[in-house]
XYZ file of C-alpha atoms in Angstrom:
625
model
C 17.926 6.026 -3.479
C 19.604 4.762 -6.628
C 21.292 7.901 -7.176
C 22.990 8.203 -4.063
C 24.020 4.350 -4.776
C 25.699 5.060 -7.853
C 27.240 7.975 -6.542
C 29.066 6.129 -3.834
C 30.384 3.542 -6.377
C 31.869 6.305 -8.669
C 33.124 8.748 -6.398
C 36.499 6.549 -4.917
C 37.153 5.303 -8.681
C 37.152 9.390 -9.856
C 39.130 10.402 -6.912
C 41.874 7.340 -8.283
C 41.465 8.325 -11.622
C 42.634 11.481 -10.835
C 45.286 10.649 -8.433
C 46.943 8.306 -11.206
C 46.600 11.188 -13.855
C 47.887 13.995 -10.926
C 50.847 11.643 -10.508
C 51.603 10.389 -13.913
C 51.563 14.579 -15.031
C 53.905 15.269 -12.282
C 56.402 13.018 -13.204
C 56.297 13.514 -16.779
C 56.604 17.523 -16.032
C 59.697 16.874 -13.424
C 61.586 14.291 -15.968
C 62.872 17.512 -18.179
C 65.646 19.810 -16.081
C 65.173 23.428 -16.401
C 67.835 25.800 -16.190
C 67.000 29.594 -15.651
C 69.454 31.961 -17.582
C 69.576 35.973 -17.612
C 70.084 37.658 -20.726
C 73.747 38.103 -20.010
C 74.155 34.680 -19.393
C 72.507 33.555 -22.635
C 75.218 36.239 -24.725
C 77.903 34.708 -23.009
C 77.327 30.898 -24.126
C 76.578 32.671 -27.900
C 79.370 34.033 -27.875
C 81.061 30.441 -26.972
C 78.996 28.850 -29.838
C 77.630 26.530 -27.240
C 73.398 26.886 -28.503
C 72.365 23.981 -30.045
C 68.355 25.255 -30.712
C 66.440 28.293 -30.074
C 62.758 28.778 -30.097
C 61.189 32.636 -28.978
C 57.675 32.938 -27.917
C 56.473 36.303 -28.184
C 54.288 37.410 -25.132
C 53.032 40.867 -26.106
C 50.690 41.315 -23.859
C 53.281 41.106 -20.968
C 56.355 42.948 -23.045
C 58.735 40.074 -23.145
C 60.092 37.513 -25.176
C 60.462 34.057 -23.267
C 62.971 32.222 -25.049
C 64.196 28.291 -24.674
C 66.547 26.111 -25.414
C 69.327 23.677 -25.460
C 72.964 23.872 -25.055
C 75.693 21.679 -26.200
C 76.731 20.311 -22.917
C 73.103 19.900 -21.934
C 71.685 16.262 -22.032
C 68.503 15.329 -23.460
C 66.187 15.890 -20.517
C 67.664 19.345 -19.883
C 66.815 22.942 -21.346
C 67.606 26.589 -20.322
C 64.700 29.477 -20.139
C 65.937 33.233 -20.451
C 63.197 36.060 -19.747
C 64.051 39.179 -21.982
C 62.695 42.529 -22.975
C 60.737 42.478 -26.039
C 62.898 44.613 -28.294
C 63.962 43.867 -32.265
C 67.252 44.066 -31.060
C 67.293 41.564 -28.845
C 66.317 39.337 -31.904
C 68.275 40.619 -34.580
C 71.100 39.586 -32.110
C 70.038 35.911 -31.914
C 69.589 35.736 -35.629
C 72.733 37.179 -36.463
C 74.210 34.700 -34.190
C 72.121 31.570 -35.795
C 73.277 32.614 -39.346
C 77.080 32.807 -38.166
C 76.911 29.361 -36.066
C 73.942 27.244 -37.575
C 71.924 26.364 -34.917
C 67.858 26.659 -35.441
C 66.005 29.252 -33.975
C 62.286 28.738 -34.052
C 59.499 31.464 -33.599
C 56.594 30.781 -31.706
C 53.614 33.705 -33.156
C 50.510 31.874 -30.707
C 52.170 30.304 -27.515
C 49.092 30.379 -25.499
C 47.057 27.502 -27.736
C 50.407 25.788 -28.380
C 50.504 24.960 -24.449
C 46.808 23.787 -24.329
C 48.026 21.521 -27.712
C 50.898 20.037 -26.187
C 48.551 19.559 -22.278
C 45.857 18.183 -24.624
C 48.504 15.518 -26.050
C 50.843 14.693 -22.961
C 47.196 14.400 -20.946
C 45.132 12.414 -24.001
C 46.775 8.975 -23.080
C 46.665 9.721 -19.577
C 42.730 10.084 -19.978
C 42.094 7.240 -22.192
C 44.368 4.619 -19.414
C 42.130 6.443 -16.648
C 38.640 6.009 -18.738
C 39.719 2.414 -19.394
C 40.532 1.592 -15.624
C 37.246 3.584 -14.783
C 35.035 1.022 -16.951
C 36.785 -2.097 -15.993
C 36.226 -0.989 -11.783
C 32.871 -0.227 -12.801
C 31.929 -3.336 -14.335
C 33.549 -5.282 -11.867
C 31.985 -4.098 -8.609
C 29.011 -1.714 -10.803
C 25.168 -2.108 -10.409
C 24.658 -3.974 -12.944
C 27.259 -7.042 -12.382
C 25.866 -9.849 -10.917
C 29.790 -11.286 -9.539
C 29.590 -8.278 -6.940
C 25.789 -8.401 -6.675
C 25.434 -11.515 -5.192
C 23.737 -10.180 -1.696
C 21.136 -8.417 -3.187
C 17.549 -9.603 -2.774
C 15.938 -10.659 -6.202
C 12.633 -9.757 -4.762
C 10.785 -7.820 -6.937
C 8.374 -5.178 -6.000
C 4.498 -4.870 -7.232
C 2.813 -1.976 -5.759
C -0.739 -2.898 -4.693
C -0.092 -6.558 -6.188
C -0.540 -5.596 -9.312
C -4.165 -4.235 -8.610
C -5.777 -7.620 -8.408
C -8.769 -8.053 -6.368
C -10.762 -10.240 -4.357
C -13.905 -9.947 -7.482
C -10.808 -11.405 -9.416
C -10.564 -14.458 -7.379
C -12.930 -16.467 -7.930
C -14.123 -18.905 -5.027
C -12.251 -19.518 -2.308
C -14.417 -18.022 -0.385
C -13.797 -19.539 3.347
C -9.816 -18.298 2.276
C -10.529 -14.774 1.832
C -12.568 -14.787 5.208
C -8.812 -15.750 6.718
C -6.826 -13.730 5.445
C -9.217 -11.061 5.521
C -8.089 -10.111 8.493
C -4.525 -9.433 7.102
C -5.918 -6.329 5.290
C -7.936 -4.734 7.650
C -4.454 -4.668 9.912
C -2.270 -3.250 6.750
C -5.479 -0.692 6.821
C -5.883 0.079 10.029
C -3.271 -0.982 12.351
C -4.175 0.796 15.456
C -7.239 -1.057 15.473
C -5.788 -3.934 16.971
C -3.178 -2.821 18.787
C -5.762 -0.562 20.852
C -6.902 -4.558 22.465
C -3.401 -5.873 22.244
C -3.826 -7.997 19.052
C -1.377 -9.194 17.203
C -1.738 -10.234 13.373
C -0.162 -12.684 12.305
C 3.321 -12.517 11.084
C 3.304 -15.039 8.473
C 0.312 -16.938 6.641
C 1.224 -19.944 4.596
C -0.639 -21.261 1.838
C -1.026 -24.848 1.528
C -2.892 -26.862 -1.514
C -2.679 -28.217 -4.746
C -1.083 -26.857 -7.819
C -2.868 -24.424 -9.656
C -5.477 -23.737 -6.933
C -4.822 -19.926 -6.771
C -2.106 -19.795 -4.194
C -0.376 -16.849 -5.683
C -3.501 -14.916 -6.776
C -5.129 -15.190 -3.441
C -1.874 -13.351 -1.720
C -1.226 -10.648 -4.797
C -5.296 -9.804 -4.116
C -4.505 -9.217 -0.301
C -2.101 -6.732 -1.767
C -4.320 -5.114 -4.033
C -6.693 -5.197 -1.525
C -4.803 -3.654 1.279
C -3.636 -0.982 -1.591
C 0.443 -1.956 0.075
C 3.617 -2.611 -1.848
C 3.706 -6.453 -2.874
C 7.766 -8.097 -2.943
C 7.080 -11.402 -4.316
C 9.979 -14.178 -4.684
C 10.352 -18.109 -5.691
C 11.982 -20.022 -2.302
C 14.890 -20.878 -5.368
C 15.751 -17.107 -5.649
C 17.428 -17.725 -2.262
C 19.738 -20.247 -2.765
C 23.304 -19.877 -4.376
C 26.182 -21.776 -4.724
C 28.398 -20.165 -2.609
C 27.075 -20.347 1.441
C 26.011 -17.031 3.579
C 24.605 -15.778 -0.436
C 21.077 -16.588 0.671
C 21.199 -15.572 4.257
C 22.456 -12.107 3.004
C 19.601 -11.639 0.183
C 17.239 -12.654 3.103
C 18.641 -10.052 5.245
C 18.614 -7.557 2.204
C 15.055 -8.243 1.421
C 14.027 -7.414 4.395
C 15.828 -4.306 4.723
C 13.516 -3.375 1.643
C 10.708 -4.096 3.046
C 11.221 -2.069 6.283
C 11.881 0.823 4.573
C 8.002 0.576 2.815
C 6.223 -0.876 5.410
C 3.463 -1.463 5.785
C 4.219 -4.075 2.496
C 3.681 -7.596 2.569
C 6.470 -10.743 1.134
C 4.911 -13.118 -0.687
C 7.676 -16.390 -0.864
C 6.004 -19.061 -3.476
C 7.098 -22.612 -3.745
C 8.716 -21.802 -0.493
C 9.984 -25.514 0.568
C 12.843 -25.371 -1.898
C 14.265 -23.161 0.781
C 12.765 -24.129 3.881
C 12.732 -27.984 3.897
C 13.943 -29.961 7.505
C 16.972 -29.003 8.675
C 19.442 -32.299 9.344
C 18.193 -34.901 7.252
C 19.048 -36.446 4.078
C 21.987 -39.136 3.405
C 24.982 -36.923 2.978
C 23.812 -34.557 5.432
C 22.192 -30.608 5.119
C 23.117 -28.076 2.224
C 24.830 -25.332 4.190
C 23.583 -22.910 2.211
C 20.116 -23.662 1.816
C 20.270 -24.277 6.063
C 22.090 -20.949 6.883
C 19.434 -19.700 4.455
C 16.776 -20.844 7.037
C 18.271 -19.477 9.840
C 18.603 -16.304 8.932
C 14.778 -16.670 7.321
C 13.968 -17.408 10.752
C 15.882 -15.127 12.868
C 13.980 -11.922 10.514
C 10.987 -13.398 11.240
C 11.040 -13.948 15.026
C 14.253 -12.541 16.374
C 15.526 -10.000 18.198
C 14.916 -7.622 15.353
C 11.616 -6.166 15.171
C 9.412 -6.070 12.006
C 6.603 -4.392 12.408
C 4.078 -3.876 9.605
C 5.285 -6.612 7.274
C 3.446 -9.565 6.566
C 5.052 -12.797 4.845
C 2.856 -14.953 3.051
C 4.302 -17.910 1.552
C 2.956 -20.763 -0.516
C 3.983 -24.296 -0.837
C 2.034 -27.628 -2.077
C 4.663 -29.748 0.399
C 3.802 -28.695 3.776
C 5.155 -32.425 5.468
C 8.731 -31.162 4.342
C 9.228 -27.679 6.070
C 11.096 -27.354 9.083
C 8.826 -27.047 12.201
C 10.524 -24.304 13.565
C 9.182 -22.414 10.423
C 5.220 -23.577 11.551
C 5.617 -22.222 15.195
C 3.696 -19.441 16.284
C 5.367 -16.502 15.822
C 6.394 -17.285 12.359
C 4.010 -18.426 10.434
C 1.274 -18.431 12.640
C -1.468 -19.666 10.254
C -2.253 -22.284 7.684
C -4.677 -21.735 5.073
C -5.438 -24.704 2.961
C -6.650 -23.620 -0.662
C -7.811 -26.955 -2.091
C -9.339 -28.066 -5.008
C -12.738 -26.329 -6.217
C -16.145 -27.919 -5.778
C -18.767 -27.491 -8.277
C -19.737 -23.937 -7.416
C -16.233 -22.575 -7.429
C -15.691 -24.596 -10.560
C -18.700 -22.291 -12.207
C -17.571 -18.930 -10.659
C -13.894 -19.635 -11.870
C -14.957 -20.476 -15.503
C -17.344 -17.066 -15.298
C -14.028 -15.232 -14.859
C -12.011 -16.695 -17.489
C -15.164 -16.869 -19.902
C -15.240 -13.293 -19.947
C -12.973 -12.317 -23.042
C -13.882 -15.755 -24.586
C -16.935 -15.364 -27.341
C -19.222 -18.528 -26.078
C -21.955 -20.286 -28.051
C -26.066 -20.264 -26.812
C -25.796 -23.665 -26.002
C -23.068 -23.463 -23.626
C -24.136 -23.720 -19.390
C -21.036 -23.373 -17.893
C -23.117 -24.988 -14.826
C -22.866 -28.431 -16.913
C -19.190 -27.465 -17.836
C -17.984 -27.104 -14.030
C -20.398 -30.906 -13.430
C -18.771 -32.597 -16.005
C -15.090 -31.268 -14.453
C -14.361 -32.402 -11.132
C -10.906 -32.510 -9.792
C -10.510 -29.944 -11.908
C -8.106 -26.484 -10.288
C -8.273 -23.277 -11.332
C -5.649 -23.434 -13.366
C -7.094 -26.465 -15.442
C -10.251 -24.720 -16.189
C -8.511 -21.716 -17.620
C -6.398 -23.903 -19.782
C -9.438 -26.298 -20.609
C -10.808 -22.464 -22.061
C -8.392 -21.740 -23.731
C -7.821 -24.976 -25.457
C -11.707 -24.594 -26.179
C -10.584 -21.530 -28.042
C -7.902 -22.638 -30.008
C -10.070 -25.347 -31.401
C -12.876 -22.728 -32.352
C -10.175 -21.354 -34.518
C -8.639 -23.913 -36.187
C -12.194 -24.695 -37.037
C -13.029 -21.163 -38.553
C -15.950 -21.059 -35.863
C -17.270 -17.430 -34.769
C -18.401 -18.728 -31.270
C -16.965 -21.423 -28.973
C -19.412 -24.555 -28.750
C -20.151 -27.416 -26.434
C -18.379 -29.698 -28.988
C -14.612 -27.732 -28.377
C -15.643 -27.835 -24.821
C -15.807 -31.280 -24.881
C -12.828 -32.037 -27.029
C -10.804 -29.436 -25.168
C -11.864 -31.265 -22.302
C -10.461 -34.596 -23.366
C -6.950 -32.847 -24.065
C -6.631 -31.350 -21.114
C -6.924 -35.202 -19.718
C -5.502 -37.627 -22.048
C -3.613 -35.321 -24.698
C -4.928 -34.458 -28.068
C -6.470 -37.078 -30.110
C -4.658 -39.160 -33.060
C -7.750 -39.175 -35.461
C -4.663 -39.718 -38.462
C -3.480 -42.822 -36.956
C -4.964 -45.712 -38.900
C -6.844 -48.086 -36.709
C -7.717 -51.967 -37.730
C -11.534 -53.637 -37.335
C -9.127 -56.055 -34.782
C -8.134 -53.160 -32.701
C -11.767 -51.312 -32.661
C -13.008 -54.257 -31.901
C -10.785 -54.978 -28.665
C -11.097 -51.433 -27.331
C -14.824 -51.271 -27.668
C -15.354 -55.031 -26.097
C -12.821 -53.444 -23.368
C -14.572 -49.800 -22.424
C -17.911 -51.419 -23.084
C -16.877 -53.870 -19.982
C -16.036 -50.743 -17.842
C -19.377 -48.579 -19.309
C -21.674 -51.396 -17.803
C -20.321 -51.984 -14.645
C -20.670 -48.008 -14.277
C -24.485 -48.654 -15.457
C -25.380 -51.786 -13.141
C -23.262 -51.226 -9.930
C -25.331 -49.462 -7.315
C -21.919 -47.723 -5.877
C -20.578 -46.950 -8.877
C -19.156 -43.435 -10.775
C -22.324 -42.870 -13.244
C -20.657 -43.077 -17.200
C -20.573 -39.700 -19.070
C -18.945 -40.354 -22.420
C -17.443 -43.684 -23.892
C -14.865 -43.348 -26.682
C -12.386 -45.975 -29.028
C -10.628 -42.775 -30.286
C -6.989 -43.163 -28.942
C -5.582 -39.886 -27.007
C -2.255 -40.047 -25.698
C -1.356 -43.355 -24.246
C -4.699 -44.591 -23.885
C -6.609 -46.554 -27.182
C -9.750 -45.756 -25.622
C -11.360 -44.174 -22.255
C -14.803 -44.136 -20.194
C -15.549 -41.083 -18.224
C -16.947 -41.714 -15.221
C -17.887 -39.411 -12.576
C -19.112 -39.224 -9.097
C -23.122 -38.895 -8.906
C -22.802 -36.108 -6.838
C -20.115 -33.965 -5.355
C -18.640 -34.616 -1.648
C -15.492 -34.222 0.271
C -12.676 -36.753 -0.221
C -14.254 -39.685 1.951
C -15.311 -42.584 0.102
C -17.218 -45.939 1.830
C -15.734 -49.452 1.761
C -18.641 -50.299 -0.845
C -17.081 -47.515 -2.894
C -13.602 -48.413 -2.865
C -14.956 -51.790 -3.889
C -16.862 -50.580 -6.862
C -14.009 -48.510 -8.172
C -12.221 -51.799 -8.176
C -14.537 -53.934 -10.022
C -15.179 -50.938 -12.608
C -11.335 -51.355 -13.457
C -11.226 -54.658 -13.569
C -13.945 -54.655 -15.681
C -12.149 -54.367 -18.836
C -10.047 -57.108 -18.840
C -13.346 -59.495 -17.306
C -14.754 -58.328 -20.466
C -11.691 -59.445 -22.989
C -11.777 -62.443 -21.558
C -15.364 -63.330 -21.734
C -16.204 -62.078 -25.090
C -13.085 -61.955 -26.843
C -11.213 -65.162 -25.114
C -7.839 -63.694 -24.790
C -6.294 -60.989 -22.875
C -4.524 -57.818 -23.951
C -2.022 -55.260 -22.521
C -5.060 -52.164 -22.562
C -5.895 -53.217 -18.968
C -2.184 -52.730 -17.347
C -2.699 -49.242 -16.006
C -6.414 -50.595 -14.809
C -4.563 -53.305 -12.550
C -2.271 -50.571 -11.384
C -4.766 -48.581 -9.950
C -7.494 -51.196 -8.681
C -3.767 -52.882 -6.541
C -2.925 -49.558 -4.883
C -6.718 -49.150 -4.032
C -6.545 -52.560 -2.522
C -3.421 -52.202 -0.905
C -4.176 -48.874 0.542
C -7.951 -50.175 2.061
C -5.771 -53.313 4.000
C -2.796 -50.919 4.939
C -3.811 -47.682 5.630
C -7.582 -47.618 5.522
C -8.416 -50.949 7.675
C -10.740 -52.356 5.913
C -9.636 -55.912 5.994
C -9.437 -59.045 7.826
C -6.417 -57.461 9.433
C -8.461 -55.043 11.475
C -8.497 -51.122 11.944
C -4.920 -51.109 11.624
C -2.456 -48.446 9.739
C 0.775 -50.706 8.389
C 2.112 -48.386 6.059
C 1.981 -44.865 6.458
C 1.294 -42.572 3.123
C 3.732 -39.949 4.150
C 6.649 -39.975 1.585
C 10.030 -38.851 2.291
C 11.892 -36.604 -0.006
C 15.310 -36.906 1.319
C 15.642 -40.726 0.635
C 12.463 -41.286 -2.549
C 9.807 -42.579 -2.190
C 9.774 -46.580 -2.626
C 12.992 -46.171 0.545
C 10.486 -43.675 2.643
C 7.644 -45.364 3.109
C 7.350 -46.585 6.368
C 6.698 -50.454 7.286
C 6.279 -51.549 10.463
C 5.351 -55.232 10.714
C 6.962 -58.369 10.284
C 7.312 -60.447 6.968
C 4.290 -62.780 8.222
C 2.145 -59.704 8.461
C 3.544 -58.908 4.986
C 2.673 -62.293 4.211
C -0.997 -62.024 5.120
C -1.330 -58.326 3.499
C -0.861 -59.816 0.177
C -3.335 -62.202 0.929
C -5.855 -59.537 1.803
C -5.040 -57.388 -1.027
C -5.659 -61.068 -2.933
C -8.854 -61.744 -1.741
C -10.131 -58.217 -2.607
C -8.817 -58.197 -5.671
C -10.613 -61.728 -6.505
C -13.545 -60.739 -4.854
C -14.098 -58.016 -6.704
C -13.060 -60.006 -10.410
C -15.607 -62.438 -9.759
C -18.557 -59.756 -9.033
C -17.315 -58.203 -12.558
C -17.219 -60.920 -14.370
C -21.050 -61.934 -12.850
C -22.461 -58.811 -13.915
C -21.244 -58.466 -17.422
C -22.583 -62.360 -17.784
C -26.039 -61.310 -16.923
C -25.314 -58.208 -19.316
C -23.869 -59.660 -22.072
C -26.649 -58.210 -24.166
C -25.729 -55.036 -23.379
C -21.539 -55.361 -23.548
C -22.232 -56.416 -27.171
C -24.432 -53.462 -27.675
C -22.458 -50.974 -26.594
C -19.468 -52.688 -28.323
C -21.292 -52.134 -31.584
C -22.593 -48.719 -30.980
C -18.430 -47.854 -30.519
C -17.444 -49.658 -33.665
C -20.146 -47.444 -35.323
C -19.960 -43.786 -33.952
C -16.516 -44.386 -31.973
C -18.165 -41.583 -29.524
C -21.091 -41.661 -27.130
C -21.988 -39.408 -24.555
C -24.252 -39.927 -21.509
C -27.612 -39.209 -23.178
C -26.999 -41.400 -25.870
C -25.385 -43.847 -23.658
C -29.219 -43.750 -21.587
C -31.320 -44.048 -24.633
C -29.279 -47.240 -26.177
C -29.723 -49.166 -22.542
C -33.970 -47.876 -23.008
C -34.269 -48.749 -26.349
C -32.424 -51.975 -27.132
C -31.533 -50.357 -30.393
C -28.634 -48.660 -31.840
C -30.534 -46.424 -34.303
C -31.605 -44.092 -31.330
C -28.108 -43.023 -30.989
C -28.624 -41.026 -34.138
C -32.112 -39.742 -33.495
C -30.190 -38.065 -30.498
C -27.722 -36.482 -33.028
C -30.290 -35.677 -35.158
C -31.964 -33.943 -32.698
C -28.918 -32.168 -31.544
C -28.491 -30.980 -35.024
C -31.766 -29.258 -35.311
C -31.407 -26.960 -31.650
C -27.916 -26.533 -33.165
């Protein structure tokens, strides 16, 4: 196929090459006048002294002497030729008459490679100017230059996806039952068109980043055993308009020709967002791009046995015409990993990693919800690194942890010099968060408790759910996860008597939870009402595209709701850590000690009353170590 490409591009410039050098050779042949004498001819101007120059070439093979020159009335693009017998006469003759008159007489012994000399020079410029133009036509409109090669398709092609399987995705198990389906038509097609089925032309892959979009459609390729084009939505759009629609067009021209094949098109709202909106109106390119997207999809051209799957993590944004069926006649959402999945995808990624006894990758996948795929490879890795800066032969649960805490907060700044002053707020702070964790029936349950700053943060408390469930949460939750963030500054207050600026991102959160349970959730005074949808727009940002339907009085009264939860939910913090002061304190001083405690020390120090059974528990680590 490339061949037969390149020869198409080269075979006009050749046939110009050669008509310039055809052309260019005639004209410098035809420029010199050539007059034919006979030998009688040429004795009569000797004999009137009018030869300026002689040169003989001998030509033994045929017998004769071919003999040229110039005579004195000739001009300087004229010559004579004279065919004569070859006879040493005939040039004792001219000689005699060169000695008596003075002209030059030249003899030519080897005519034959004095022709191909003199061709090779006239022709040798003519070449090079030809070879020159040749390069320049070829690099202008050639394979390889991207100002002519604008149309093509930037897909590239993966046969079999690259020969990853479903074993190699790991989880997801209610999305490979979906697009199961997809292989067993690339298979066996005939299968369902014996009942009149028809697959679906386009699957689209909605969820999260990192959640395994892209490896879930490369492992329908490798599953089906099918060539794999995969493309970013991006590759489409140009600067110049119609550039997209054509590399659409071209793509799919590739992928008729190897069908069955499936198109995978990731991140593919850069390309097909809603068609008409924005302030200054669409981008004709990226639209025309969409139409023509469309029109291969579902148009009047058929095409059969390819199957686009597409992946995007803004599915509110696309175009609606692209969701009809026909198109992309199915929506697979590939969300976040429970606890399970969370073990299974740390299995797979654990396998070239060298891991320590100790290690459950069970407690690893607890201790990570929220976590994607792609997190929990990274969180390995970083796991990894550590063990080698530390000279270890064997990743252990400590890197696991500490990897853990980069992949949330950033790495921690154990050189930074810290004052008593400073240990002492952060510790009085997450100590006010740890026990509302410990006390509140509805609260996360505390895992670990630091005063080791990591990124922005002097200090964190890890707190996770009790148990893993889908994303609803009860009013009495919402509440707690309020009163756990306000926590920290109930606590300055109380035991330190001022306030400091290590509870700002706590009042950010605990106001949007708030807001969001009186606006969208209705679970306020207000009633089971939605006054602010959570939609955002993308066209106009985010603060302009939320939408606000109600009157400034309602406005009025939502800030008194979001108030009154926010008070209500301050003054159960601040009762709690009063009937726990002993316990705020104690924890305070078990951070100012060890900086670090985790869960089971944590549980013994609220048993015990006593801050010397944190160490037991490290000295008992120690010795199973």
């Amino acid at each position: 196929m490339k061949k037969n490409n390149i020869n198409k591009n080269v075979f006009p410039y050749l046939l110009l090459a050669i008509v310039i050098i055809g052309t260019l050779f005639f004209f410098n042949l035809s420029r010199y006048k050539v007059n034919e004498l006979t030998y009688n001819e040429l004795m009569d101007e000797l004999n009137d002294e009018q030869v300026e120059k002689i040169t003989i070439s001998e030509r033994s093979n045929a017998g004769i002497y071919y003999i040229e020159g110039k005579l004195k009335e000739y001009s300087d693009t004229e010559m004579f030729k004279v065919k004569v017998p070859l006879s040493e006469t005939v040039m004792k003759k001219i000689l005699v008459y060169a000695d008596e008159q003075g002209f030059d007489v030249v003899s030519d012994n080897n005519p034959e490679n004095n022709s191909i000399i003199n061709l090779i020079i006239n022709l040798l410029p003519l070449i090079l100017l030809a070879v020159v133009c040749f390069l320049f036509f070829s690099k202008v409109a050639g394979g390889n230059s991207k100002s002519m090669d604008f149309g093509r398709s930037r897909a590239k092609l993966s046969n079999g996806g690259g020969k990853v399987k479903f074993e190699n995705v790991a989880g997801l198990k209610e999305e490979k039952e979906e697009v199961a389906e997809l292989i067993d038509f690339l298979k066996n097609p005939k299968k369902f068109q014996k009942l009149g089925a028809r697959i679906p032309k386009g699957v689209l892959l909605v969820g999260p980043p990192g959640t395994g979009k892209t490896l879930l459609a490369r492992a329908v390729a490798g599953e089906a055993n099918v060539p794999f084009y995969y493309i970013s939505g991006s590759d489409f759009v140009e600067l110049f308009v119609g550039v997209g629609a054509s590399r659409v067009r071209d793509m799919f021209k590739q992928a008729k020709q190897s069908a069955p094949c499936l198109i995978f098109i990731d991140e593919i709202d850069a390309v097909g967002r809603q068609r008409g909106t924005g302030l200054g109106g669409g981008h004709d390119e990226r639209e025309q791009t969409l139409n023509q997207l469309l029109t291969e999809m579902d148009g009047f051209g058929e095409n059969e046995g390819i199957i686009i799957i597409a992946a995007t993590n803004r599915p509110d944004v696309l175009d609606p015409a692209l969701l009809r069926p026909g198109r992309f006649d199915r929506q697979v959402t590939v969300s976040l990993p429970d606890s399970k999945e969370r073990e299974a995808i740390l299995q797979v990624h654990a396998k070239n990693k060298v891991l320590s006894d100790d290690i459950k990758l069970s407690n690893v996948a607890s201790r990570t919800p929220g976590f994607s795929g792609a997190d929990l490879e990274n969180l390995l890795n970083e796991a990894a690194l550590l063990a080698v800066r530390r000279n270890k032969k064997a990743i252990s649960m400590e890197e696991i942890d500490e990897a853990t805490d980069r992949v949330l907060l950033g790495p921690a700044k154990t050189s930074r010099k810290i004052t008593d002053k400073e240990k002492k707020l952060v510790s009085i702070h997450e100590a006010g968060h740890a026990v509302i964790g410990l006390k509140l029936e509805d609260a996360n349950e505390v895992h670990k408790i630091t005063i080791i700053p990591r990124g922005m943060a002097g200090g964190y408390t890890m707190m996770l759910p009790k148990e893993e469930k889908i994303a609803i949460m009860t009013k009495k939750e919402l509440l707690s996860s309020i009163t756990g963030l306000l926590a920290g500054r109930v606590s300055e207050e109380m035991f330190l008597k001022e306030t400091t600026t290590g509870a700002s991102d706590d009042f950010k959160r605990a106001t949007a939870t708030a807001r969001s349970m009186v606006t969208e959730y209705g679970m306020s005074d207000l009633g089971p009402m939605q006054l602010e949808t959570p939609s955002e727009s993308v066209f106009l940002g985010r603060d302009y595209g939320k939408s606000k339907n109600f009157s400034d009085q309602v406005a009025l009264e939502i800030d008194q709701e979001v108030r009154k939860i926010i008070d209500k939910c301050y003054a159960q913090a601040k009762s709690i850590l009063k009937e726990n002061k002993d316990l705020v304190l104690l924890i305070s001083e078990a951070l100012m000690k060890y900086e670090t405690i985790t869960k089971e020390q944590i549980e013994a120090l609220v048993e015990t009353k006593d801050i010397n059974s944190i160490k037991n528990i490290e000295d008992d680590t120690e010795k199973e170590d």
